[in-house]
Amino acid sequence: MMDKIKLQKEISHYKPEMTSDERLKAYFKGERVDHLPFNLMSLDMAYGMNLGYTLKETDQIENLIEIIKKRCQEYKVYGISEGLNLRAMGYALGSNGIFPENDIDHVEKYLLEDKIDMDLLEMPDPYKNKFLKRKIDNARRLKEKFPDHKISTFVAGPMTVLSALRPIEKLLRDLRKNPKGVKKLLDFVMEANIKWIEVFNKEFGDVGVMIADPVSCDDILSPKQVKEFSFPYLKELTDRIYKVNNIKANLHICGHTKRQWENLKKLQIGSFSVDNCHDLSECKEVIQDKLSLMGNVPPVDVMRNGSVDDVINSVKSCIKKGADNKMGFICATGCATPANSPKENLDAFVYAVQKYGKDAKIGEIPQAVWED
């Protein structure tokens, strides 16, 4: 059994030999690296709360700068990011949000509460829209402070943006009763997302993009609805991001997605991040000829509520199931790391990847995972 004290002693034996950027680049070139690439999604929020900040304070730029400095020093995880979470474009377009001190933001009043009314929408200019301009200013500040770090951004998928403009139960009804209105709205938010990507590219050059699209999961949309309202718009979004950015986006969809795995290979994406509700090995068998795989340590049951041993065992299981993906594997959480995850569980994740993902090479399961 591993406790916090023993974990700290064990961690001292594993010092990364590469930065996260160096590792990722070398790994996808086919070179052997010190250990598998990893991604604790939303790490800065969880790390920041463990430093004593409230969740809301982690979003303040000067606090974020301090958080990044410290996580770089401790975990050697380099890279900065600024973008649009699941509800951000909705706020930019006019929905009103509540931003609690220690909880996730949520929409209080939807712009399109009563009906889909295109006259209520104005295409946002990221340089002039108050909500988006703050994010561009923050990104500039981060790049100024960390000039050697790669910067990336993120957007919500078109269907998910709609859910921040119109209540989900009304939106799902609209899919049946007002499909033309939904498609007009999807076209609009597509252009809004692309404007954000174009401005980010203008400011920082070609950058990585993560798309999160939970509303497109099989738990919410039927196969017919995915085919009509989700996939074509994800296809257009990923095509256009690639055209603007010269880098394929990555995609995460919360929830069940098995019915869509084959079609996801038709998107201009580099990797698919699979939710922990799925078995990594099952997803791997379908997508590995086209896509790299990310996943999928359970964020709530393991990262937030589990023990140090639970985290270590989950990371080991993910490595065994996913690391031989032909197009590559990034050991990651199955969704955003809960902000109130204990520090020892963040440490345990990093430790387990360093130990059991040692001497990694694309398409191979590291020998170290079998040795303990």
mmCIF file of C-alpha atoms in Angstrom:
data_model
loop_
_atom_site.group_PDB
_atom_site.id
_atom_site.type_symbol
_atom_site.label_atom_id
_atom_site.label_comp_id
_atom_site.label_asym_id
_atom_site.label_seq_id
_atom_site.Cartn_x
_atom_site.Cartn_y
_atom_site.Cartn_z
ATOM 1 C CA MET A 1 0.000 0.000 0.000
ATOM 2 C CA MET A 2 1.345 3.402 -1.027
ATOM 3 C CA ASP A 3 0.713 6.387 1.229
ATOM 4 C CA LYS A 4 1.684 10.042 0.735
ATOM 5 C CA ILE A 5 5.007 9.727 2.548
ATOM 6 C CA LYS A 6 6.097 6.608 0.678
ATOM 7 C CA LEU A 7 4.952 8.153 -2.600
ATOM 8 C CA GLN A 8 7.204 11.180 -2.120
ATOM 9 C CA LYS A 9 10.182 8.886 -1.497
ATOM 10 C CA GLU A 10 9.390 6.878 -4.614
ATOM 11 C CA ILE A 11 8.912 9.979 -6.768
ATOM 12 C CA SER A 12 12.443 11.114 -5.934
ATOM 13 C CA HIS A 13 13.777 8.110 -7.887
ATOM 14 C CA TYR A 14 12.126 9.219 -11.135
ATOM 15 C CA LYS A 15 13.447 12.377 -12.729
ATOM 16 C CA PRO A 16 12.268 13.198 -16.256
ATOM 17 C CA GLU A 17 15.041 13.423 -18.823
ATOM 18 C CA MET A 18 13.010 15.451 -21.325
ATOM 19 C CA THR A 19 10.562 18.314 -21.218
ATOM 20 C CA SER A 20 6.966 17.481 -22.085
ATOM 21 C CA ASP A 21 7.363 19.207 -25.474
ATOM 22 C CA GLU A 22 10.581 17.348 -26.297
ATOM 23 C CA ARG A 23 9.012 14.048 -25.286
ATOM 24 C CA LEU A 24 5.875 14.505 -27.363
ATOM 25 C CA LYS A 25 7.803 15.524 -30.470
ATOM 26 C CA ALA A 26 10.302 12.663 -30.211
ATOM 27 C CA TYR A 27 7.635 10.079 -29.386
ATOM 28 C CA PHE A 28 5.546 10.856 -32.448
ATOM 29 C CA LYS A 29 8.696 10.760 -34.585
ATOM 30 C CA GLY A 30 9.093 7.136 -33.510
ATOM 31 C CA GLU A 31 12.002 7.717 -31.146
ATOM 32 C CA ARG A 32 12.287 6.050 -27.754
ATOM 33 C CA VAL A 33 11.590 8.522 -24.939
ATOM 34 C CA ASP A 34 12.103 8.621 -21.177
ATOM 35 C CA HIS A 35 8.452 7.780 -20.531
ATOM 36 C CA LEU A 36 5.043 7.962 -22.176
ATOM 37 C CA PRO A 37 3.555 11.384 -22.887
ATOM 38 C CA PHE A 38 0.726 12.191 -20.505
ATOM 39 C CA ASN A 39 -2.053 14.710 -20.054
ATOM 40 C CA LEU A 40 -3.737 15.484 -16.767
ATOM 41 C CA MET A 41 -6.595 17.422 -18.324
ATOM 42 C CA SER A 42 -7.313 20.769 -16.626
ATOM 43 C CA LEU A 43 -4.220 20.291 -14.473
ATOM 44 C CA ASP A 44 -3.758 23.987 -13.712
ATOM 45 C CA MET A 45 -7.108 24.252 -11.927
ATOM 46 C CA ALA A 46 -6.476 21.206 -9.746
ATOM 47 C CA TYR A 47 -2.854 22.122 -9.113
ATOM 48 C CA GLY A 48 -3.856 25.702 -8.312
ATOM 49 C CA MET A 49 -6.487 24.680 -5.785
ATOM 50 C CA ASN A 50 -3.879 22.523 -4.058
ATOM 51 C CA LEU A 51 -1.720 25.657 -3.792
ATOM 52 C CA GLY A 52 -4.537 27.363 -1.898
ATOM 53 C CA TYR A 53 -6.311 29.286 -4.654
ATOM 54 C CA THR A 54 -10.059 29.099 -5.084
ATOM 55 C CA LEU A 55 -11.264 27.743 -8.409
ATOM 56 C CA LYS A 56 -12.256 31.238 -9.505
ATOM 57 C CA GLU A 57 -8.826 32.581 -8.535
ATOM 58 C CA THR A 58 -7.070 30.043 -10.771
ATOM 59 C CA ASP A 59 -8.594 31.874 -13.743
ATOM 60 C CA GLN A 60 -6.985 35.199 -12.784
ATOM 61 C CA ILE A 61 -3.972 35.695 -15.005
ATOM 62 C CA GLU A 62 -1.352 36.600 -12.397
ATOM 63 C CA ASN A 63 -2.402 33.636 -10.257
ATOM 64 C CA LEU A 64 -2.296 31.376 -13.294
ATOM 65 C CA ILE A 65 1.244 32.519 -14.061
ATOM 66 C CA GLU A 66 2.346 31.444 -10.572
ATOM 67 C CA ILE A 67 0.540 28.120 -10.932
ATOM 68 C CA ILE A 68 2.257 27.424 -14.252
ATOM 69 C CA LYS A 69 5.671 28.296 -12.835
ATOM 70 C CA LYS A 70 5.248 25.860 -9.962
ATOM 71 C CA ARG A 71 3.793 22.968 -11.960
ATOM 72 C CA CYS A 72 6.638 23.348 -14.468
ATOM 73 C CA GLN A 73 9.181 23.181 -11.667
ATOM 74 C CA GLU A 74 7.578 20.161 -10.035
ATOM 75 C CA TYR A 75 6.271 18.076 -12.924
ATOM 76 C CA LYS A 76 8.347 19.410 -15.839
ATOM 77 C CA VAL A 77 5.061 19.867 -17.695
ATOM 78 C CA TYR A 78 5.562 22.744 -20.109
ATOM 79 C CA GLY A 79 2.979 24.458 -22.257
ATOM 80 C CA ILE A 80 0.348 27.154 -21.885
ATOM 81 C CA SER A 81 -3.222 27.306 -23.066
ATOM 82 C CA GLU A 82 -6.072 29.779 -23.334
ATOM 83 C CA GLY A 83 -9.370 29.080 -24.968
ATOM 84 C CA LEU A 84 -13.114 28.684 -24.832
ATOM 85 C CA ASN A 85 -14.610 26.159 -22.448
ATOM 86 C CA LEU A 86 -17.955 24.474 -23.038
ATOM 87 C CA ARG A 87 -19.976 27.606 -22.268
ATOM 88 C CA ALA A 88 -17.559 30.395 -23.203
ATOM 89 C CA MET A 89 -18.822 31.106 -26.707
ATOM 90 C CA GLY A 90 -22.348 31.145 -25.303
ATOM 91 C CA TYR A 91 -21.319 33.858 -22.838
ATOM 92 C CA ALA A 92 -19.559 35.794 -25.598
ATOM 93 C CA LEU A 93 -22.755 35.709 -27.650
ATOM 94 C CA GLY A 94 -25.003 36.890 -24.841
ATOM 95 C CA SER A 95 -25.972 34.102 -22.447
ATOM 96 C CA ASN A 96 -25.465 35.072 -18.806
ATOM 97 C CA GLY A 97 -23.316 32.896 -16.580
ATOM 98 C CA ILE A 98 -22.698 32.371 -12.891
ATOM 99 C CA PHE A 99 -19.079 31.921 -11.824
ATOM 100 C CA PRO A 100 -18.958 30.471 -8.283
ATOM 101 C CA GLU A 101 -15.851 30.770 -6.137
ATOM 102 C CA ASN A 102 -15.297 27.026 -5.933
ATOM 103 C CA ASP A 103 -17.510 25.390 -8.524
ATOM 104 C CA ILE A 104 -17.813 25.120 -12.290
ATOM 105 C CA ASP A 105 -19.475 28.032 -14.079
ATOM 106 C CA HIS A 106 -22.957 27.495 -15.471
ATOM 107 C CA VAL A 107 -25.488 29.362 -17.596
ATOM 108 C CA GLU A 108 -28.057 31.306 -15.587
ATOM 109 C CA LYS A 109 -30.008 32.857 -18.471
ATOM 110 C CA TYR A 110 -29.830 31.551 -22.023
ATOM 111 C CA LEU A 111 -29.759 34.025 -24.890
ATOM 112 C CA LEU A 112 -32.193 31.851 -26.840
ATOM 113 C CA GLU A 113 -34.359 30.816 -23.887
ATOM 114 C CA ASP A 114 -37.658 31.347 -25.702
ATOM 115 C CA LYS A 115 -36.848 30.320 -29.268
ATOM 116 C CA ILE A 116 -34.134 30.240 -31.895
ATOM 117 C CA ASP A 117 -34.000 33.847 -33.059
ATOM 118 C CA MET A 118 -31.057 34.623 -35.330
ATOM 119 C CA ASP A 119 -31.728 38.352 -34.969
ATOM 120 C CA LEU A 120 -30.465 38.143 -31.378
ATOM 121 C CA LEU A 121 -27.040 36.993 -32.560
ATOM 122 C CA GLU A 122 -24.136 39.196 -33.574
ATOM 123 C CA MET A 123 -20.919 37.653 -34.870
ATOM 124 C CA PRO A 124 -18.289 38.311 -32.176
ATOM 125 C CA ASP A 125 -14.963 39.935 -33.002
ATOM 126 C CA PRO A 126 -12.388 38.437 -30.595
ATOM 127 C CA TYR A 127 -10.566 41.778 -30.551
ATOM 128 C CA LYS A 128 -13.692 43.721 -29.560
ATOM 129 C CA ASN A 129 -16.004 41.309 -27.765
ATOM 130 C CA LYS A 130 -15.396 41.926 -24.054
ATOM 131 C CA PHE A 131 -15.444 38.261 -23.072
ATOM 132 C CA LEU A 132 -13.192 37.070 -25.899
ATOM 133 C CA LYS A 133 -10.827 40.050 -25.758
ATOM 134 C CA ARG A 134 -9.979 39.234 -22.146
ATOM 135 C CA LYS A 135 -8.964 35.755 -23.232
ATOM 136 C CA ILE A 136 -6.786 37.062 -26.065
ATOM 137 C CA ASP A 137 -5.152 39.492 -23.627
ATOM 138 C CA ASN A 138 -4.541 36.628 -21.189
ATOM 139 C CA ALA A 139 -3.002 34.497 -23.935
ATOM 140 C CA ARG A 140 -0.651 37.342 -24.870
ATOM 141 C CA ARG A 141 0.349 37.738 -21.232
ATOM 142 C CA LEU A 142 1.060 34.020 -20.887
ATOM 143 C CA LYS A 143 3.157 33.958 -24.052
ATOM 144 C CA GLU A 144 5.034 37.054 -22.912
ATOM 145 C CA LYS A 145 5.780 35.405 -19.571
ATOM 146 C CA PHE A 146 6.584 31.970 -21.027
ATOM 147 C CA PRO A 147 8.010 32.672 -24.495
ATOM 148 C CA ASP A 148 9.600 29.226 -24.827
ATOM 149 C CA HIS A 149 6.385 27.342 -24.075
ATOM 150 C CA LYS A 150 4.115 26.110 -26.837
ATOM 151 C CA ILE A 151 0.710 27.718 -26.631
ATOM 152 C CA SER A 152 -2.527 25.956 -27.535
ATOM 153 C CA THR A 153 -6.218 26.737 -27.518
ATOM 154 C CA PHE A 154 -9.529 24.932 -27.230
ATOM 155 C CA VAL A 155 -13.107 25.330 -28.408
ATOM 156 C CA ALA A 156 -16.407 23.543 -27.878
ATOM 157 C CA GLY A 157 -17.945 21.571 -30.706
ATOM 158 C CA PRO A 158 -20.856 23.207 -32.543
ATOM 159 C CA MET A 159 -23.621 21.214 -30.832
ATOM 160 C CA THR A 160 -22.108 21.925 -27.436
ATOM 161 C CA VAL A 161 -21.937 25.664 -28.159
ATOM 162 C CA LEU A 162 -25.653 25.538 -28.952
ATOM 163 C CA SER A 163 -26.318 24.066 -25.503
ATOM 164 C CA ALA A 164 -24.894 27.260 -23.973
ATOM 165 C CA LEU A 165 -27.290 29.383 -26.022
ATOM 166 C CA ARG A 166 -30.453 27.336 -25.602
ATOM 167 C CA PRO A 167 -31.487 24.946 -22.803
ATOM 168 C CA ILE A 168 -30.592 21.388 -23.760
ATOM 169 C CA GLU A 169 -34.134 20.029 -23.410
ATOM 170 C CA LYS A 170 -35.426 22.726 -25.790
ATOM 171 C CA LEU A 171 -32.521 22.188 -28.165
ATOM 172 C CA LEU A 172 -33.271 18.465 -28.373
ATOM 173 C CA ARG A 173 -36.902 19.275 -29.125
ATOM 174 C CA ASP A 174 -35.733 21.689 -31.842
ATOM 175 C CA LEU A 175 -33.857 18.847 -33.541
ATOM 176 C CA ARG A 176 -37.258 17.313 -34.273
ATOM 177 C CA LYS A 177 -39.481 20.358 -34.655
ATOM 178 C CA ASN A 178 -37.158 23.033 -36.043
ATOM 179 C CA PRO A 179 -34.211 21.319 -37.759
ATOM 180 C CA LYS A 180 -33.694 24.184 -40.208
ATOM 181 C CA GLY A 181 -33.392 26.658 -37.345
ATOM 182 C CA VAL A 182 -30.861 24.422 -35.581
ATOM 183 C CA LYS A 183 -28.766 24.170 -38.734
ATOM 184 C CA LYS A 184 -28.750 27.947 -39.186
ATOM 185 C CA LEU A 185 -27.566 28.249 -35.607
ATOM 186 C CA LEU A 186 -24.898 25.587 -36.166
ATOM 187 C CA ASP A 187 -23.633 27.474 -39.216
ATOM 188 C CA PHE A 188 -23.415 30.652 -37.154
ATOM 189 C CA VAL A 189 -21.464 29.154 -34.252
ATOM 190 C CA MET A 190 -19.192 27.432 -36.758
ATOM 191 C CA GLU A 191 -18.132 30.833 -38.071
ATOM 192 C CA ALA A 192 -17.740 32.174 -34.528
ATOM 193 C CA ASN A 193 -15.434 29.277 -33.618
ATOM 194 C CA ILE A 194 -13.387 29.733 -36.777
ATOM 195 C CA LYS A 195 -13.002 33.463 -36.126
ATOM 196 C CA TRP A 196 -11.514 32.578 -32.745
ATOM 197 C CA ILE A 197 -9.108 30.083 -34.357
ATOM 198 C CA GLU A 198 -8.103 32.613 -37.032
ATOM 199 C CA VAL A 199 -7.362 35.315 -34.462
ATOM 200 C CA PHE A 200 -5.410 32.889 -32.275
ATOM 201 C CA ASN A 201 -3.411 31.813 -35.324
ATOM 202 C CA LYS A 202 -2.774 35.438 -36.280
ATOM 203 C CA GLU A 203 -1.459 36.144 -32.779
ATOM 204 C CA PHE A 204 0.579 32.989 -32.151
ATOM 205 C CA GLY A 205 1.023 31.078 -35.392
ATOM 206 C CA ASP A 206 0.078 27.444 -35.893
ATOM 207 C CA VAL A 207 -1.053 26.012 -32.549
ATOM 208 C CA GLY A 208 -2.628 22.870 -31.179
ATOM 209 C CA VAL A 209 -6.406 22.894 -30.764
ATOM 210 C CA MET A 210 -8.547 20.691 -28.533
ATOM 211 C CA ILE A 211 -12.241 20.343 -29.348
ATOM 212 C CA ALA A 212 -14.606 19.235 -26.582
ATOM 213 C CA ASP A 213 -18.084 18.196 -27.664
ATOM 214 C CA PRO A 214 -20.005 16.355 -24.924
ATOM 215 C CA VAL A 215 -23.425 17.084 -26.419
ATOM 216 C CA SER A 216 -22.482 14.935 -29.418
ATOM 217 C CA CYS A 217 -22.207 11.754 -27.340
ATOM 218 C CA ASP A 218 -24.373 8.673 -27.886
ATOM 219 C CA ASP A 219 -26.076 9.260 -24.531
ATOM 220 C CA ILE A 220 -27.675 12.474 -25.839
ATOM 221 C CA LEU A 221 -27.990 12.121 -29.620
ATOM 222 C CA SER A 222 -29.420 9.235 -31.617
ATOM 223 C CA PRO A 223 -27.393 7.864 -34.553
ATOM 224 C CA LYS A 224 -29.687 9.749 -36.927
ATOM 225 C CA GLN A 225 -29.188 13.006 -35.017
ATOM 226 C CA VAL A 226 -25.413 12.541 -34.955
ATOM 227 C CA LYS A 227 -25.449 12.009 -38.713
ATOM 228 C CA GLU A 228 -27.561 15.110 -39.358
ATOM 229 C CA PHE A 229 -26.557 17.623 -36.680
ATOM 230 C CA SER A 230 -23.190 16.634 -35.247
ATOM 231 C CA PHE A 231 -20.841 14.800 -37.584
ATOM 232 C CA PRO A 232 -21.128 17.126 -40.625
ATOM 233 C CA TYR A 233 -20.374 20.147 -38.457
ATOM 234 C CA LEU A 234 -17.492 18.472 -36.630
ATOM 235 C CA LYS A 235 -16.160 17.497 -40.057
ATOM 236 C CA GLU A 236 -16.350 21.077 -41.296
ATOM 237 C CA LEU A 237 -14.853 22.434 -38.075
ATOM 238 C CA THR A 238 -11.877 20.064 -38.123
ATOM 239 C CA ASP A 239 -11.322 20.598 -41.859
ATOM 240 C CA ARG A 240 -11.263 24.360 -41.431
ATOM 241 C CA ILE A 241 -9.080 24.296 -38.317
ATOM 242 C CA TYR A 242 -6.550 22.210 -40.243
ATOM 243 C CA LYS A 243 -6.697 24.632 -43.168
ATOM 244 C CA VAL A 244 -6.094 27.648 -40.904
ATOM 245 C CA ASN A 245 -3.636 26.035 -38.541
ATOM 246 C CA ASN A 246 -1.726 23.358 -40.477
ATOM 247 C CA ILE A 247 -2.054 21.166 -37.373
ATOM 248 C CA LYS A 248 -4.810 18.625 -36.881
ATOM 249 C CA ALA A 249 -7.040 19.275 -33.893
ATOM 250 C CA ASN A 250 -7.632 16.742 -31.128
ATOM 251 C CA LEU A 251 -11.128 15.711 -30.055
ATOM 252 C CA HIS A 252 -12.675 14.777 -26.721
ATOM 253 C CA ILE A 253 -16.289 13.683 -26.374
ATOM 254 C CA CYS A 254 -17.545 12.936 -22.862
ATOM 255 C CA GLY A 255 -19.795 9.933 -22.466
ATOM 256 C CA HIS A 256 -20.430 6.982 -24.751
ATOM 257 C CA THR A 257 -19.172 7.283 -28.318
ATOM 258 C CA LYS A 258 -18.735 3.698 -29.538
ATOM 259 C CA ARG A 259 -21.270 4.081 -32.346
ATOM 260 C CA GLN A 260 -19.158 6.926 -33.757
ATOM 261 C CA TRP A 261 -15.629 5.527 -33.552
ATOM 262 C CA GLU A 262 -15.441 4.383 -37.162
ATOM 263 C CA ASN A 263 -16.671 7.741 -38.471
ATOM 264 C CA LEU A 264 -14.303 9.724 -36.243
ATOM 265 C CA LYS A 265 -11.485 8.424 -38.428
ATOM 266 C CA LYS A 266 -12.898 10.540 -41.271
ATOM 267 C CA LEU A 267 -12.286 13.763 -39.331
ATOM 268 C CA GLN A 268 -9.148 15.883 -39.669
ATOM 269 C CA ILE A 269 -8.046 15.106 -36.122
ATOM 270 C CA GLY A 270 -4.797 13.737 -34.779
ATOM 271 C CA SER A 271 -6.088 12.029 -31.671
ATOM 272 C CA PHE A 272 -9.281 10.996 -29.953
ATOM 273 C CA SER A 273 -9.639 11.302 -26.189
ATOM 274 C CA VAL A 274 -12.012 8.581 -25.013
ATOM 275 C CA ASP A 275 -14.131 8.847 -21.878
ATOM 276 C CA ASN A 276 -13.453 6.422 -19.031
ATOM 277 C CA CYS A 277 -16.887 4.834 -19.543
ATOM 278 C CA HIS A 278 -15.233 2.896 -22.392
ATOM 279 C CA ASP A 279 -12.545 0.236 -22.414
ATOM 280 C CA LEU A 280 -9.379 1.673 -23.972
ATOM 281 C CA SER A 281 -8.457 -1.564 -25.699
ATOM 282 C CA GLU A 282 -11.847 -1.730 -27.413
ATOM 283 C CA CYS A 283 -11.535 1.816 -28.756
ATOM 284 C CA LYS A 284 -7.935 1.163 -29.770
ATOM 285 C CA GLU A 285 -8.908 -1.748 -31.991
ATOM 286 C CA VAL A 286 -11.218 0.490 -34.021
ATOM 287 C CA ILE A 287 -9.258 3.738 -34.371
ATOM 288 C CA GLN A 288 -5.577 2.783 -34.215
ATOM 289 C CA ASP A 289 -5.051 2.661 -37.981
ATOM 290 C CA LYS A 290 -5.842 6.389 -38.210
ATOM 291 C CA LEU A 291 -5.751 8.123 -34.822
ATOM 292 C CA SER A 292 -3.643 8.366 -31.723
ATOM 293 C CA LEU A 293 -5.464 7.512 -28.510
ATOM 294 C CA MET A 294 -5.799 9.463 -25.265
ATOM 295 C CA GLY A 295 -7.221 8.178 -22.013
ATOM 296 C CA ASN A 296 -8.665 7.309 -19.711
ATOM 297 C CA VAL A 297 -8.115 7.303 -15.939
ATOM 298 C CA PRO A 298 -11.510 8.003 -14.293
ATOM 299 C CA PRO A 299 -11.498 11.647 -13.151
ATOM 300 C CA VAL A 300 -14.063 11.400 -10.361
ATOM 301 C CA ASP A 301 -13.909 7.831 -9.060
ATOM 302 C CA VAL A 302 -10.113 7.651 -9.187
ATOM 303 C CA MET A 303 -8.487 11.093 -9.419
ATOM 304 C CA ARG A 304 -10.808 12.832 -6.967
ATOM 305 C CA ASN A 305 -12.210 10.070 -4.783
ATOM 306 C CA GLY A 306 -9.646 7.292 -5.103
ATOM 307 C CA SER A 307 -6.523 6.439 -3.138
ATOM 308 C CA VAL A 308 -2.935 6.785 -4.302
ATOM 309 C CA ASP A 309 -2.958 3.066 -5.111
ATOM 310 C CA ASP A 310 -6.171 3.472 -7.109
ATOM 311 C CA VAL A 311 -4.502 6.119 -9.271
ATOM 312 C CA ILE A 312 -1.357 4.050 -9.802
ATOM 313 C CA ASN A 313 -3.317 0.916 -10.700
ATOM 314 C CA SER A 314 -5.564 2.828 -13.090
ATOM 315 C CA VAL A 315 -2.584 4.366 -14.887
ATOM 316 C CA LYS A 316 -0.987 0.911 -15.181
ATOM 317 C CA SER A 317 -4.203 -0.505 -16.616
ATOM 318 C CA CYS A 318 -4.441 2.289 -19.186
ATOM 319 C CA ILE A 319 -0.840 1.735 -20.261
ATOM 320 C CA LYS A 320 -1.415 -1.997 -20.712
ATOM 321 C CA LYS A 321 -4.560 -1.416 -22.750
ATOM 322 C CA GLY A 322 -3.587 1.593 -24.836
ATOM 323 C CA ALA A 323 0.162 1.991 -25.205
ATOM 324 C CA ASP A 324 0.506 -0.275 -28.246
ATOM 325 C CA ASN A 325 -1.918 1.844 -30.280
ATOM 326 C CA LYS A 326 -0.274 1.985 -33.702
ATOM 327 C CA MET A 327 -0.619 5.758 -34.080
ATOM 328 C CA GLY A 328 0.465 6.521 -30.517
ATOM 329 C CA PHE A 329 -0.923 6.798 -27.018
ATOM 330 C CA ILE A 330 -1.078 9.590 -24.457
ATOM 331 C CA CYS A 331 -1.912 8.471 -20.940
ATOM 332 C CA ALA A 332 -4.580 10.898 -19.766
ATOM 333 C CA THR A 333 -7.589 11.387 -17.582
ATOM 334 C CA GLY A 334 -10.914 10.376 -19.110
ATOM 335 C CA CYS A 335 -12.132 13.979 -18.865
ATOM 336 C CA ALA A 336 -11.144 17.121 -16.964
ATOM 337 C CA THR A 337 -9.329 16.435 -13.699
ATOM 338 C CA PRO A 338 -11.676 17.587 -10.911
ATOM 339 C CA ALA A 339 -10.367 20.801 -9.405
ATOM 340 C CA ASN A 340 -10.643 19.380 -5.885
ATOM 341 C CA SER A 341 -8.530 16.310 -6.610
ATOM 342 C CA PRO A 342 -5.997 15.743 -3.793
ATOM 343 C CA LYS A 343 -2.391 16.656 -4.519
ATOM 344 C CA GLU A 344 -1.144 13.152 -3.753
ATOM 345 C CA ASN A 345 -3.348 11.808 -6.552
ATOM 346 C CA LEU A 346 -1.882 14.268 -9.049
ATOM 347 C CA ASP A 347 1.564 13.181 -7.856
ATOM 348 C CA ALA A 348 0.599 9.521 -8.120
ATOM 349 C CA PHE A 349 -0.537 9.926 -11.728
ATOM 350 C CA VAL A 350 2.754 11.533 -12.758
ATOM 351 C CA TYR A 351 4.778 8.988 -10.777
ATOM 352 C CA ALA A 352 2.936 6.033 -12.316
ATOM 353 C CA VAL A 353 3.468 7.283 -15.875
ATOM 354 C CA GLN A 354 7.155 7.891 -15.188
ATOM 355 C CA LYS A 355 7.653 4.449 -13.632
ATOM 356 C CA TYR A 356 5.392 2.195 -15.694
ATOM 357 C CA GLY A 357 5.624 4.128 -18.956
ATOM 358 C CA LYS A 358 9.433 4.169 -18.867
ATOM 359 C CA ASP A 359 11.416 3.882 -22.131
ATOM 360 C CA ALA A 360 8.328 4.319 -24.275
ATOM 361 C CA LYS A 361 8.128 4.026 -28.041
ATOM 362 C CA ILE A 362 5.116 4.513 -30.268
ATOM 363 C CA GLY A 363 3.203 1.297 -30.898
ATOM 364 C CA GLU A 364 4.764 -0.559 -27.953
ATOM 365 C CA ILE A 365 3.667 -1.392 -24.428
ATOM 366 C CA PRO A 366 6.568 -0.320 -22.176
ATOM 367 C CA GLN A 367 8.295 -3.298 -20.588
ATOM 368 C CA ALA A 368 8.306 -1.509 -17.225
ATOM 369 C CA VAL A 369 4.565 -1.970 -16.798
ATOM 370 C CA TRP A 370 5.071 -5.736 -16.487
ATOM 371 C CA GLU A 371 8.004 -5.624 -14.090
ATOM 372 C CA ASP A 372 6.302 -4.720 -10.813
#
